PDB file of C-alpha atoms in Angstrom:
ATOM      1  CA  MET A  13      11.772 118.760  95.106  1.00 50.00           C
ATOM      2  CA  ARG A  14      15.343 118.560  96.930  1.00 55.00           C
ATOM      3  CA  ARG A  15      16.406 121.850  98.161  1.00 59.00           C
ATOM      4  CA  ASP A  16      19.455 123.012  96.615  1.00 62.00           C
ATOM      5  CA  GLU A  17      22.234 123.181  99.287  1.00 72.00           C
ATOM      6  CA  ARG A  18      25.239 125.582  98.752  1.00 82.00           C
ATOM      7  CA  GLY A  19      27.950 127.040 100.675  1.00 86.00           C
ATOM      8  CA  PHE A  20      29.568 125.714 103.881  1.00 87.00           C
ATOM      9  CA  SER A  21      28.660 124.976 107.249  1.00 89.00           C
ATOM     10  CA  LEU A  22      29.579 127.028 110.308  1.00 87.00           C
ATOM     11  CA  MET A  23      31.444 123.971 111.677  1.00 89.00           C
ATOM     12  CA  GLU A  24      33.369 123.545 108.479  1.00 90.00           C
ATOM     13  CA  VAL A  25      34.667 126.818 108.556  1.00 89.00           C
ATOM     14  CA  LEU A  26      35.646 126.800 111.764  1.00 90.00           C
ATOM     15  CA  ALA A  27      37.400 123.508 111.299  1.00 92.00           C
ATOM     16  CA  ALA A  28      39.149 124.898 108.408  1.00 92.00           C
ATOM     17  CA  PHE A  29      40.160 128.051 110.294  1.00 88.00           C
ATOM     18  CA  LEU A  30      41.572 125.982 113.052  1.00 91.00           C
ATOM     19  CA  VAL A  31      43.599 123.803 110.745  1.00 93.00           C
ATOM     20  CA  LEU A  32      45.096 127.011 108.972  1.00 89.00           C
ATOM     21  CA  THR A  33      45.796 128.483 112.293  1.00 87.00           C
ATOM     22  CA  VAL A  34      47.869 125.617 113.220  1.00 92.00           C
ATOM     23  CA  VAL A  35      49.850 125.344 110.168  1.00 91.00           C
ATOM     24  CA  ILE A  36      50.564 129.234 110.225  1.00 86.00           C
ATOM     25  CA  THR A  37      51.821 129.084 113.647  1.00 86.00           C
ATOM     26  CA  VAL A  38      53.769 126.103 113.270  1.00 91.00           C
ATOM     27  CA  SER A  39      55.460 127.589 110.167  1.00 89.00           C
ATOM     28  CA  PHE A  40      56.114 130.932 111.595  1.00 85.00           C
ATOM     29  CA  THR A  41      57.471 129.626 114.804  1.00 88.00           C
ATOM     30  CA  ALA A  42      60.056 127.681 112.623  1.00 91.00           C
ATOM     31  CA  PHE A  43      60.681 130.824 110.682  1.00 87.00           C
ATOM     32  CA  LEU A  44      61.350 132.810 113.825  1.00 85.00           C
ATOM     33  CA  GLU A  45      63.542 130.164 115.442  1.00 90.00           C
ATOM     34  CA  ARG A  46      65.793 129.923 112.344  1.00 90.00           C
ATOM     35  CA  ASN A  47      66.288 133.819 112.210  1.00 87.00           C
ATOM     36  CA  ASN A  48      67.212 133.552 115.589  1.00 87.00           C
ATOM     37  CA  ARG A  49      69.753 130.933 115.182  1.00 91.00           C
ATOM     38  CA  LEU A  50      71.345 132.725 112.304  1.00 87.00           C
ATOM     39  CA  ARG A  51      71.649 135.764 114.218  1.00 89.00           C
ATOM     40  CA  GLN A  52      73.163 133.974 117.119  1.00 91.00           C
ATOM     41  CA  ALA A  53      75.642 132.544 114.512  1.00 90.00           C
ATOM     42  CA  SER A  54      76.586 135.884 113.239  1.00 91.00           C
ATOM     43  CA  GLU A  55      77.304 137.278 116.723  1.00 93.00           C
ATOM     44  CA  ILE A  56      79.347 134.228 117.740  1.00 94.00           C
ATOM     45  CA  THR A  57      81.231 134.979 114.550  1.00 92.00           C
ATOM     46  CA  LEU A  58      81.801 138.338 115.675  1.00 94.00           C
ATOM     47  CA  ALA A  59      82.851 137.284 119.113  1.00 95.00           C
ATOM     48  CA  TYR A  60      85.219 134.753 118.090  1.00 94.00           C
ATOM     49  CA  GLN A  61      87.077 137.024 115.498  1.00 94.00           C
ATOM     50  CA  ALA A  62      87.764 139.479 118.374  1.00 95.00           C
ATOM     51  CA  LEU A  63      88.975 136.511 120.339  1.00 96.00           C
ATOM     52  CA  ALA A  64      90.985 135.254 118.137  1.00 94.00           C
ATOM     53  CA  ASN A  65      92.863 138.508 117.317  1.00 94.00           C
ATOM     54  CA  GLU A  66      93.498 139.064 120.966  1.00 94.00           C
ATOM     55  CA  ALA A  67      94.947 135.376 121.072  1.00 93.00           C
ATOM     56  CA  GLU A  68      97.531 136.461 118.447  1.00 90.00           C
ATOM     57  CA  TYR A  69      98.701 139.473 120.852  1.00 88.00           C
ATOM     58  CA  ILE A  70      98.752 137.116 123.913  1.00 90.00           C
ATOM     59  CA  ARG A  71     101.065 134.515 122.013  1.00 85.00           C
ATOM     60  CA  ARG A  72     103.214 137.243 121.452  1.00 83.00           C
ATOM     61  CA  MET A  73     103.617 139.013 124.785  1.00 84.00           C
ATOM     62  CA  PRO A  74     106.328 138.586 127.212  1.00 86.00           C
ATOM     63  CA  TYR A  75     105.373 135.599 129.599  1.00 89.00           C
ATOM     64  CA  ASP A  76     105.789 138.241 132.909  1.00 88.00           C
ATOM     65  CA  ALA A  77     103.577 140.751 130.888  1.00 87.00           C
ATOM     66  CA  LEU A  78     100.684 138.574 130.994  1.00 89.00           C
ATOM     67  CA  VAL A  79      98.062 139.987 133.505  1.00 88.00           C
ATOM     68  CA  ALA A  80      94.486 139.767 133.907  1.00 89.00           C
ATOM     69  CA  THR A  81      92.744 142.931 132.483  1.00 87.00           C
ATOM     70  CA  THR A  82      89.356 144.031 131.023  1.00 85.00           C
ATOM     71  CA  VAL A  83      90.698 145.377 127.739  1.00 88.00           C
ATOM     72  CA  PHE A  84      91.720 143.780 124.625  1.00 92.00           C
ATOM     73  CA  THR A  85      94.774 145.114 123.013  1.00 89.00           C
ATOM     74  CA  SER A  86      93.861 144.209 119.764  1.00 90.00           C
ATOM     75  CA  GLY A  87      90.727 146.479 119.609  1.00 90.00           C
ATOM     76  CA  THR A  88      86.998 145.444 119.773  1.00 93.00           C
ATOM     77  CA  GLU A  89      85.761 147.487 116.777  1.00 93.00           C
ATOM     78  CA  VAL A  90      84.336 144.459 115.494  1.00 93.00           C
ATOM     79  CA  LEU A  91      82.344 143.908 118.393  1.00 94.00           C
ATOM     80  CA  ALA A  92      80.306 146.986 118.058  1.00 93.00           C
ATOM     81  CA  PRO A  93      77.035 145.341 116.887  1.00 92.00           C
ATOM     82  CA  LEU A  94      77.244 143.520 119.801  1.00 93.00           C
ATOM     83  CA  ALA A  95      77.034 146.555 122.389  1.00 88.00           C
ATOM     84  CA  PRO A  96      76.733 146.642 125.129  1.00 94.00           C
ATOM     85  CA  PHE A  97      79.662 144.067 125.778  1.00 95.00           C
ATOM     86  CA  GLY A  98      82.426 143.367 127.976  1.00 95.00           C
ATOM     87  CA  THR A  99      85.493 141.906 127.573  1.00 95.00           C
ATOM     88  CA  ALA A 100      87.905 140.093 130.000  1.00 94.00           C
ATOM     89  CA  THR A 101      91.238 138.364 130.027  1.00 94.00           C
ATOM     90  CA  GLY A 102      91.643 135.798 133.013  1.00 94.00           C
ATOM     91  CA  ILE A 103      95.327 134.512 133.814  1.00 94.00           C
ATOM     92  CA  GLU A 104      95.767 131.310 135.878  1.00 94.00           C
ATOM     93  CA  LEU A 105      98.960 129.769 136.740  1.00 94.00           C
ATOM     94  CA  ILE A 106      98.623 126.026 136.076  1.00 93.00           C
ATOM     95  CA  LYS A 107     102.046 124.944 137.100  1.00 92.00           C
ATOM     96  CA  PRO A 108     105.215 127.059 137.574  1.00 92.00           C
ATOM     97  CA  GLY A 109     106.192 128.333 134.054  1.00 90.00           C
ATOM     98  CA  VAL A 110     102.779 127.820 132.566  1.00 93.00           C
ATOM     99  CA  LYS A 111      99.958 130.299 132.461  1.00 94.00           C
ATOM    100  CA  GLN A 112      96.326 129.560 131.259  1.00 95.00           C
ATOM    101  CA  VAL A 113      94.941 132.572 129.384  1.00 95.00           C
ATOM    102  CA  THR A 114      91.068 132.746 129.282  1.00 96.00           C
ATOM    103  CA  LEU A 115      89.630 135.284 126.857  1.00 96.00           C
ATOM    104  CA  THR A 116      85.972 136.245 127.388  1.00 96.00           C
ATOM    105  CA  VAL A 117      83.541 138.462 125.493  1.00 96.00           C
ATOM    106  CA  ARG A 118      79.806 138.757 126.963  1.00 96.00           C
ATOM    107  CA  TRP A 119      77.199 140.471 125.476  1.00 94.00           C
ATOM    108  CA  LYS A 120      73.333 140.809 126.053  1.00 92.00           C
ATOM    109  CA  ASN A 121      74.026 141.751 129.696  1.00 92.00           C
ATOM    110  CA  GLY A 122      76.140 138.547 130.174  1.00 92.00           C
ATOM    111  CA  ALA A 123      73.233 136.262 128.898  1.00 94.00           C
ATOM    112  CA  ARG A 124      75.622 135.232 125.766  1.00 94.00           C
ATOM    113  CA  GLU A 125      79.437 134.340 126.095  1.00 96.00           C
ATOM    114  CA  ALA A 126      82.298 133.312 124.158  1.00 96.00           C
ATOM    115  CA  LYS A 127      85.561 131.944 125.397  1.00 96.00           C
ATOM    116  CA  LEU A 128      88.922 131.238 124.119  1.00 96.00           C
ATOM    117  CA  VAL A 129      91.784 129.763 126.137  1.00 96.00           C
ATOM    118  CA  VAL A 130      95.308 130.103 125.318  1.00 94.00           C
ATOM    119  CA  MET A 131      98.456 128.307 126.933  1.00 93.00           C
ATOM    120  CA  ARG A 132     101.524 130.185 127.490  1.00 91.00           C
ATOM    121  CA  ALA A 133     104.754 128.757 128.624  1.00 90.00           C
ATOM    122  CA  ASP A 134     107.840 130.675 129.808  1.00 88.00           C
ATOM    123  CA  THR A 135     110.593 130.076 127.448  1.00 81.00           C
ATOM    124  CA  GLY A 136     113.127 132.411 129.475  1.00 78.00           C
ATOM    125  CA  GLY A 137     112.891 135.532 126.973  1.00 70.00           C
ATOM    126  CA  SER A 138     113.329 133.358 123.636  1.00 63.00           C
ATOM    127  CA  PRO A 139     114.898 135.167 120.646  1.00 51.00           C
ATOM    128  CA  LEU A 140     111.916 133.662 118.783  1.00 57.00           C
ATOM    129  CA  TRP A 141     110.125 136.459 116.893  1.00 54.00           C
TER     130      TRP A 141
ATOM    131  CA  MET B  82       5.429 131.192  91.616  1.00 55.00           C
ATOM    132  CA  VAL B  83       7.532 133.853  93.122  1.00 56.00           C
ATOM    133  CA  ARG B  84      11.199 134.057  91.970  1.00 57.00           C
ATOM    134  CA  ARG B  85      13.514 135.022  94.389  1.00 59.00           C
ATOM    135  CA  ARG B  86      16.375 137.591  92.955  1.00 61.00           C
ATOM    136  CA  ARG B  87      19.891 135.911  93.629  1.00 63.00           C
ATOM    137  CA  GLN B  88      22.281 138.397  94.593  1.00 70.00           C
ATOM    138  CA  ALA B  89      25.802 137.854  93.548  1.00 79.00           C
ATOM    139  CA  GLY B  90      28.867 139.513  95.318  1.00 83.00           C
ATOM    140  CA  TYR B  91      29.375 140.833  98.894  1.00 84.00           C
ATOM    141  CA  SER B  92      28.059 143.477 100.724  1.00 90.00           C
ATOM    142  CA  LEU B  93      30.120 146.561 101.754  1.00 91.00           C
ATOM    143  CA  MET B  94      30.173 145.315 105.383  1.00 90.00           C
ATOM    144  CA  GLU B  95      31.462 141.826 104.565  1.00 89.00           C
ATOM    145  CA  VAL B  96      34.314 143.359 102.683  1.00 90.00           C
ATOM    146  CA  LEU B  97      35.164 145.759 105.489  1.00 92.00           C
ATOM    147  CA  VAL B  98      35.124 142.956 108.071  1.00 91.00           C
ATOM    148  CA  ALA B  99      37.331 140.716 105.446  1.00 90.00           C
ATOM    149  CA  LEU B 100      39.715 143.569 105.184  1.00 91.00           C
ATOM    150  CA  SER B 101      39.800 144.520 109.144  1.00 92.00           C
ATOM    151  CA  VAL B 102      40.558 140.659 109.848  1.00 89.00           C
ATOM    152  CA  PHE B 103      43.380 140.603 107.063  1.00 87.00           C
ATOM    153  CA  CYS B 104      44.995 143.914 108.504  1.00 91.00           C
ATOM    154  CA  ALA B 105      44.857 142.817 111.933  1.00 90.00           C
ATOM    155  CA  PHE B 106      46.753 139.606 110.514  1.00 83.00           C
ATOM    156  CA  LEU B 107      49.429 141.626 109.169  1.00 86.00           C
ATOM    157  CA  ALA B 108      49.859 143.721 112.046  1.00 88.00           C
ATOM    158  CA  VAL B 109      50.516 140.711 114.352  1.00 82.00           C
ATOM    159  CA  LEU B 110      53.047 139.520 111.732  1.00 81.00           C
ATOM    160  CA  PHE B 111      54.669 143.174 111.636  1.00 85.00           C
ATOM    161  CA  ILE B 112      54.872 143.228 115.546  1.00 82.00           C
ATOM    162  CA  LEU B 113      56.516 139.679 115.544  1.00 76.00           C
ATOM    163  CA  THR B 114      59.150 140.259 112.906  1.00 80.00           C
ATOM    164  CA  ALA B 115      59.929 143.834 114.329  1.00 83.00           C
ATOM    165  CA  GLU B 116      62.832 142.400 116.711  1.00 76.00           C
ATOM    166  CA  MET B 117      63.993 140.376 113.785  1.00 76.00           C
ATOM    167  CA  ARG B 118      64.207 143.105 111.422  1.00 79.00           C
ATOM    168  CA  GLY B 119      66.049 145.348 113.905  1.00 80.00           C
ATOM    169  CA  TRP B 120      68.813 142.615 114.192  1.00 77.00           C
ATOM    170  CA  ASP B 121      69.089 142.229 110.629  1.00 75.00           C
ATOM    171  CA  LYS B 122      70.174 146.123 110.465  1.00 81.00           C
ATOM    172  CA  ARG B 123      72.198 145.865 113.117  1.00 85.00           C
ATOM    173  CA  LEU B 124      74.508 143.022 112.298  1.00 88.00           C
ATOM    174  CA  PRO B 125      77.079 143.301 109.526  1.00 88.00           C
ATOM    175  CA  MET B 126      77.199 140.317 106.802  1.00 84.00           C
ATOM    176  CA  ASN B 127      78.284 137.385 108.147  1.00 84.00           C
ATOM    177  CA  TYR B 128      81.322 136.825 105.677  1.00 84.00           C
ATOM    178  CA  ALA B 129      82.169 133.530 107.447  1.00 78.00           C
ATOM    179  CA  ARG B 130      79.234 131.802 105.730  1.00 81.00           C
ATOM    180  CA  HIS B 131      80.407 132.601 102.220  1.00 89.00           C
ATOM    181  CA  PRO B 132      82.478 129.668 101.078  1.00 92.00           C
ATOM    182  CA  GLN B 133      84.722 131.780  98.868  1.00 92.00           C
ATOM    183  CA  VAL B 134      85.504 134.482 101.410  1.00 93.00           C
ATOM    184  CA  ALA B 135      86.001 131.744 104.076  1.00 92.00           C
ATOM    185  CA  SER B 136      88.436 129.731 101.699  1.00 94.00           C
ATOM    186  CA  VAL B 137      90.403 132.990 100.899  1.00 94.00           C
ATOM    187  CA  ILE B 138      90.774 133.759 104.570  1.00 94.00           C
ATOM    188  CA  ALA B 139      91.864 130.271 105.537  1.00 94.00           C
ATOM    189  CA  ARG B 140      94.486 130.278 102.679  1.00 96.00           C
ATOM    190  CA  MET B 141      95.734 133.465 103.470  1.00 95.00           C
ATOM    191  CA  ARG B 142      96.228 132.874 107.140  1.00 94.00           C
ATOM    192  CA  LYS B 143      98.157 129.622 106.285  1.00 94.00           C
ATOM    193  CA  ASP B 144     100.321 131.718 103.689  1.00 94.00           C
ATOM    194  CA  VAL B 145     101.183 134.485 106.448  1.00 93.00           C
ATOM    195  CA  THR B 146     101.531 131.753 109.161  1.00 90.00           C
ATOM    196  CA  ASP B 147     103.968 129.779 107.230  1.00 90.00           C
ATOM    197  CA  ALA B 148     106.337 132.902 106.124  1.00 89.00           C
ATOM    198  CA  HIS B 149     109.610 132.335 107.219  1.00 84.00           C
ATOM    199  CA  MET B 150     112.894 134.397 106.532  1.00 83.00           C
ATOM    200  CA  PRO B 151     116.329 133.617 107.992  1.00 81.00           C
ATOM    201  CA  ASN B 152     118.434 136.085 110.045  1.00 77.00           C
ATOM    202  CA  TYR B 153     115.316 138.190 111.004  1.00 75.00           C
ATOM    203  CA  GLN B 154     114.681 139.242 107.637  1.00 81.00           C
ATOM    204  CA  THR B 155     111.069 140.243 107.131  1.00 84.00           C
ATOM    205  CA  PRO B 156     108.988 138.091 105.091  1.00 88.00           C
ATOM    206  CA  TYR B 157     107.027 141.170 103.780  1.00 90.00           C
ATOM    207  CA  LEU B 158     108.088 142.837 100.275  1.00 91.00           C
ATOM    208  CA  PRO B 159     107.186 146.317  99.236  1.00 92.00           C
ATOM    209  CA  GLU B 160     106.694 145.326  95.606  1.00 92.00           C
ATOM    210  CA  HIS B 161     107.337 142.341  93.536  1.00 92.00           C
ATOM    211  CA  LYS B 162     107.158 142.351  89.582  1.00 92.00           C
ATOM    212  CA  GLU B 163     104.110 144.387  88.852  1.00 94.00           C
ATOM    213  CA  PHE B 164     102.811 144.521  91.992  1.00 95.00           C
ATOM    214  CA  THR B 165     103.232 147.140  95.052  1.00 94.00           C
ATOM    215  CA  MET B 166     102.055 146.312  98.530  1.00 92.00           C
ATOM    216  CA  ASP B 167      99.089 148.362  99.535  1.00 91.00           C
ATOM    217  CA  GLU B 168      95.724 147.844 101.091  1.00 91.00           C
ATOM    218  CA  LYS B 169      94.424 145.591  98.654  1.00 94.00           C
ATOM    219  CA  VAL B 170      97.693 143.717  97.767  1.00 95.00           C
ATOM    220  CA  LEU B 171      99.644 141.526 100.251  1.00 94.00           C
ATOM    221  CA  ILE B 172     103.186 140.354  99.142  1.00 94.00           C
ATOM    222  CA  LEU B 173     104.860 137.688 101.246  1.00 93.00           C
ATOM    223  CA  ARG B 174     108.051 135.730 100.567  1.00 92.00           C
ATOM    224  CA  THR B 175     109.156 132.583 102.240  1.00 91.00           C
ATOM    225  CA  LEU B 176     112.292 130.240 102.239  1.00 88.00           C
ATOM    226  CA  VAL B 177     111.457 126.902 100.493  1.00 86.00           C
ATOM    227  CA  ASN B 178     113.398 123.937  99.547  1.00 83.00           C
ATOM    228  CA  GLY B 179     114.600 125.074  96.099  1.00 73.00           C
ATOM    229  CA  GLY B 180     114.934 128.893  96.882  1.00 85.00           C
ATOM    230  CA  GLU B 181     112.451 131.557  97.811  1.00 89.00           C
ATOM    231  CA  ARG B 182     108.673 131.382  97.284  1.00 93.00           C
ATOM    232  CA  THR B 183     106.934 134.781  96.654  1.00 95.00           C
ATOM    233  CA  ILE B 184     103.193 134.937  97.155  1.00 96.00           C
ATOM    234  CA  VAL B 185     101.010 137.854  96.237  1.00 96.00           C
ATOM    235  CA  TRP B 186      97.241 138.268  97.100  1.00 96.00           C
ATOM    236  CA  ASP B 187      95.350 140.869  94.977  1.00 95.00           C
ATOM    237  CA  PHE B 188      92.059 142.012  96.022  1.00 94.00           C
ATOM    238  CA  ARG B 189      91.756 144.815  93.598  1.00 94.00           C
ATOM    239  CA  GLU B 190      89.541 143.169  91.219  1.00 93.00           C
ATOM    240  CA  THR B 191      85.703 143.304  92.061  1.00 92.00           C
ATOM    241  CA  GLY B 192      84.275 139.956  92.943  1.00 92.00           C
ATOM    242  CA  VAL B 193      87.716 137.889  92.301  1.00 94.00           C
ATOM    243  CA  VAL B 194      90.548 137.345  94.741  1.00 95.00           C
ATOM    244  CA  THR B 195      93.822 136.072  93.114  1.00 96.00           C
ATOM    245  CA  ARG B 196      96.728 134.436  94.992  1.00 97.00           C
ATOM    246  CA  TYR B 197      99.671 134.454  92.656  1.00 97.00           C
ATOM    247  CA  GLU B 198     102.820 132.239  93.778  1.00 96.00           C
ATOM    248  CA  TYR B 199     106.087 132.629  92.430  1.00 95.00           C
ATOM    249  CA  ILE B 200     109.030 130.077  92.813  1.00 91.00           C
ATOM    250  CA  GLY B 201     112.118 130.855  90.421  1.00 86.00           C
ATOM    251  CA  THR B 202     110.599 131.336  87.066  1.00 86.00           C
ATOM    252  CA  LEU B 203     107.365 129.509  87.756  1.00 91.00           C
ATOM    253  CA  ARG B 204     104.199 131.076  88.373  1.00 94.00           C
ATOM    254  CA  THR B 205     101.052 129.516  89.573  1.00 95.00           C
ATOM    255  CA  GLN B 206      97.465 131.530  89.939  1.00 96.00           C
ATOM    256  CA  TRP B 207      94.633 130.494  92.254  1.00 96.00           C
ATOM    257  CA  ASN B 208      91.172 132.495  91.754  1.00 95.00           C
ATOM    258  CA  ALA B 209      88.367 132.783  94.532  1.00 94.00           C
ATOM    259  CA  ARG B 210      85.525 133.987  91.997  1.00 93.00           C
ATOM    260  CA  GLY B 211      81.935 134.804  93.284  1.00 91.00           C
ATOM    261  CA  VAL B 212      83.331 137.043  96.063  1.00 92.00           C
ATOM    262  CA  PRO B 213      80.544 139.468  97.086  1.00 90.00           C
ATOM    263  CA  PRO B 214      81.472 142.901  95.257  1.00 89.00           C
ATOM    264  CA  GLU B 215      81.183 144.662  98.780  1.00 86.00           C
ATOM    265  CA  PHE B 216      83.974 142.382 100.133  1.00 88.00           C
ATOM    266  CA  SER B 217      86.397 143.210  97.238  1.00 87.00           C
ATOM    267  CA  SER B 218      85.450 147.280  97.722  1.00 86.00           C
ATOM    268  CA  GLY B 219      85.416 147.110 101.510  1.00 85.00           C
ATOM    269  CA  VAL B 220      88.646 144.854 102.095  1.00 87.00           C
ATOM    270  CA  ASP B 221      91.690 146.280 103.643  1.00 88.00           C
ATOM    271  CA  ILE B 222      94.923 144.946 104.383  1.00 88.00           C
ATOM    272  CA  ASP B 223      97.219 146.519 107.069  1.00 86.00           C
ATOM    273  CA  ALA B 224     100.544 145.883 109.033  1.00 80.00           C
ATOM    274  CA  VAL B 225     100.112 145.088 112.755  1.00 79.00           C
ATOM    275  CA  ASP B 226     102.710 145.965 115.108  1.00 74.00           C
ATOM    276  CA  MET B 227     103.143 142.922 117.625  1.00 69.00           C
ATOM    277  CA  THR B 228     105.231 144.782 120.033  1.00 64.00           C
ATOM    278  CA  GLY B 229     108.904 143.978 119.063  1.00 60.00           C
ATOM    279  CA  ARG B 230     107.919 140.918 117.298  1.00 66.00           C
ATOM    280  CA  LEU B 231     107.386 140.474 113.682  1.00 69.00           C
ATOM    281  CA  TYR B 232     104.762 142.300 112.090  1.00 80.00           C
ATOM    282  CA  GLY B 233     101.585 140.727 111.630  1.00 86.00           C
ATOM    283  CA  VAL B 234      98.853 141.229 108.976  1.00 91.00           C
ATOM    284  CA  ARG B 235      95.219 142.561 109.663  1.00 92.00           C
ATOM    285  CA  LEU B 236      92.604 141.767 107.115  1.00 93.00           C
ATOM    286  CA  ARG B 237      89.604 143.969 107.558  1.00 93.00           C
ATOM    287  CA  ALA B 238      86.388 143.951 105.431  1.00 92.00           C
ATOM    288  CA  LYS B 239      83.361 146.260 105.563  1.00 90.00           C
ATOM    289  CA  ASP B 240      79.885 144.948 104.253  1.00 88.00           C
ATOM    290  CA  ALA B 241      77.549 147.180 101.976  1.00 87.00           C
ATOM    291  CA  LYS B 242      76.219 149.047 105.127  1.00 87.00           C
ATOM    292  CA  GLY B 243      79.729 150.065 105.859  1.00 88.00           C
ATOM    293  CA  MET B 244      79.836 147.863 108.888  1.00 90.00           C
ATOM    294  CA  LEU B 245      83.212 145.949 110.015  1.00 91.00           C
ATOM    295  CA  ALA B 246      82.430 142.499 109.219  1.00 91.00           C
ATOM    296  CA  ILE B 247      85.967 140.913 108.974  1.00 92.00           C
ATOM    297  CA  ASP B 248      88.507 141.672 111.516  1.00 93.00           C
ATOM    298  CA  GLN B 249      91.442 138.920 111.455  1.00 93.00           C
ATOM    299  CA  ILE B 250      94.984 139.085 112.474  1.00 92.00           C
ATOM    300  CA  PHE B 251      97.368 136.678 110.981  1.00 91.00           C
ATOM    301  CA  GLN B 252     101.141 136.465 112.017  1.00 88.00           C
ATOM    302  CA  PRO B 253     104.060 134.543 110.884  1.00 86.00           C
ATOM    303  CA  ARG B 254     104.838 131.494 113.293  1.00 81.00           C
ATOM    304  CA  ALA B 255     107.489 132.180 115.748  1.00 72.00           C
ATOM    305  CA  HIS B 256     110.903 131.114 114.521  1.00 65.00           C
ATOM    306  CA  GLN B 257     114.650 132.133 115.057  1.00 56.00           C
TER     307      GLN B 257
END
């Protein structure tokens, strides 16, 4: 009479666990990476809002008033979730009468950075407003 | 012949071992997602990913940038027809071929942003529907003093948590 064999052997159970672990690990890693990317996208959106706002001020400032600074005139309330962060405005004279203004936002202790460059030309105090 | 009694179900120890393995698995999941949940609380809603909000901002930016009146006249109006400029209504005017065009941005209705355009007696209307309710309630329009230049427009919006999610400055293009 044949013995009735039911259930799973130890090797079968271990193999099943191994497959399950691999699938869960891969899925979870992809899930975490996706969330990480979304977070980075949100951070960049905030940083570029601050940069774009400061660029609007830079576009309107008198040419001679453009100086390097670490403070954004437009305010940085929108950058509060990135705290601690740092801002900087760098000025470089490309050629006589033309300045390159580089606006920078840094966060995560300098590990992440967003930059925007604005070119300004000396129009001689134009009456444009 | 001796019959062995079949025992159905699981013993207490087997159940406890299975539960403890499951709890350990949940604890590992919780720890791994703790940083992720922390960031979710810290960051405001990303309205830029919302198509209606993004299109409202893009169109409003273009309207303000193109606003132009001659002889140093301001393109902003305190009121027009039934609208009065406040933190949820922006009224702009600009000179176009055929006369003066007046644009009204109305953020007062929850979930809808409406843009009215008046040229002479003609009125056209553009609606952005499906805007997040918290965007409608949290939006604020303010004037920005651009140091001796024409005033700019500052659009700010907070999310449901009260965090500043949108802060954008638009200003009319420089002209004589």
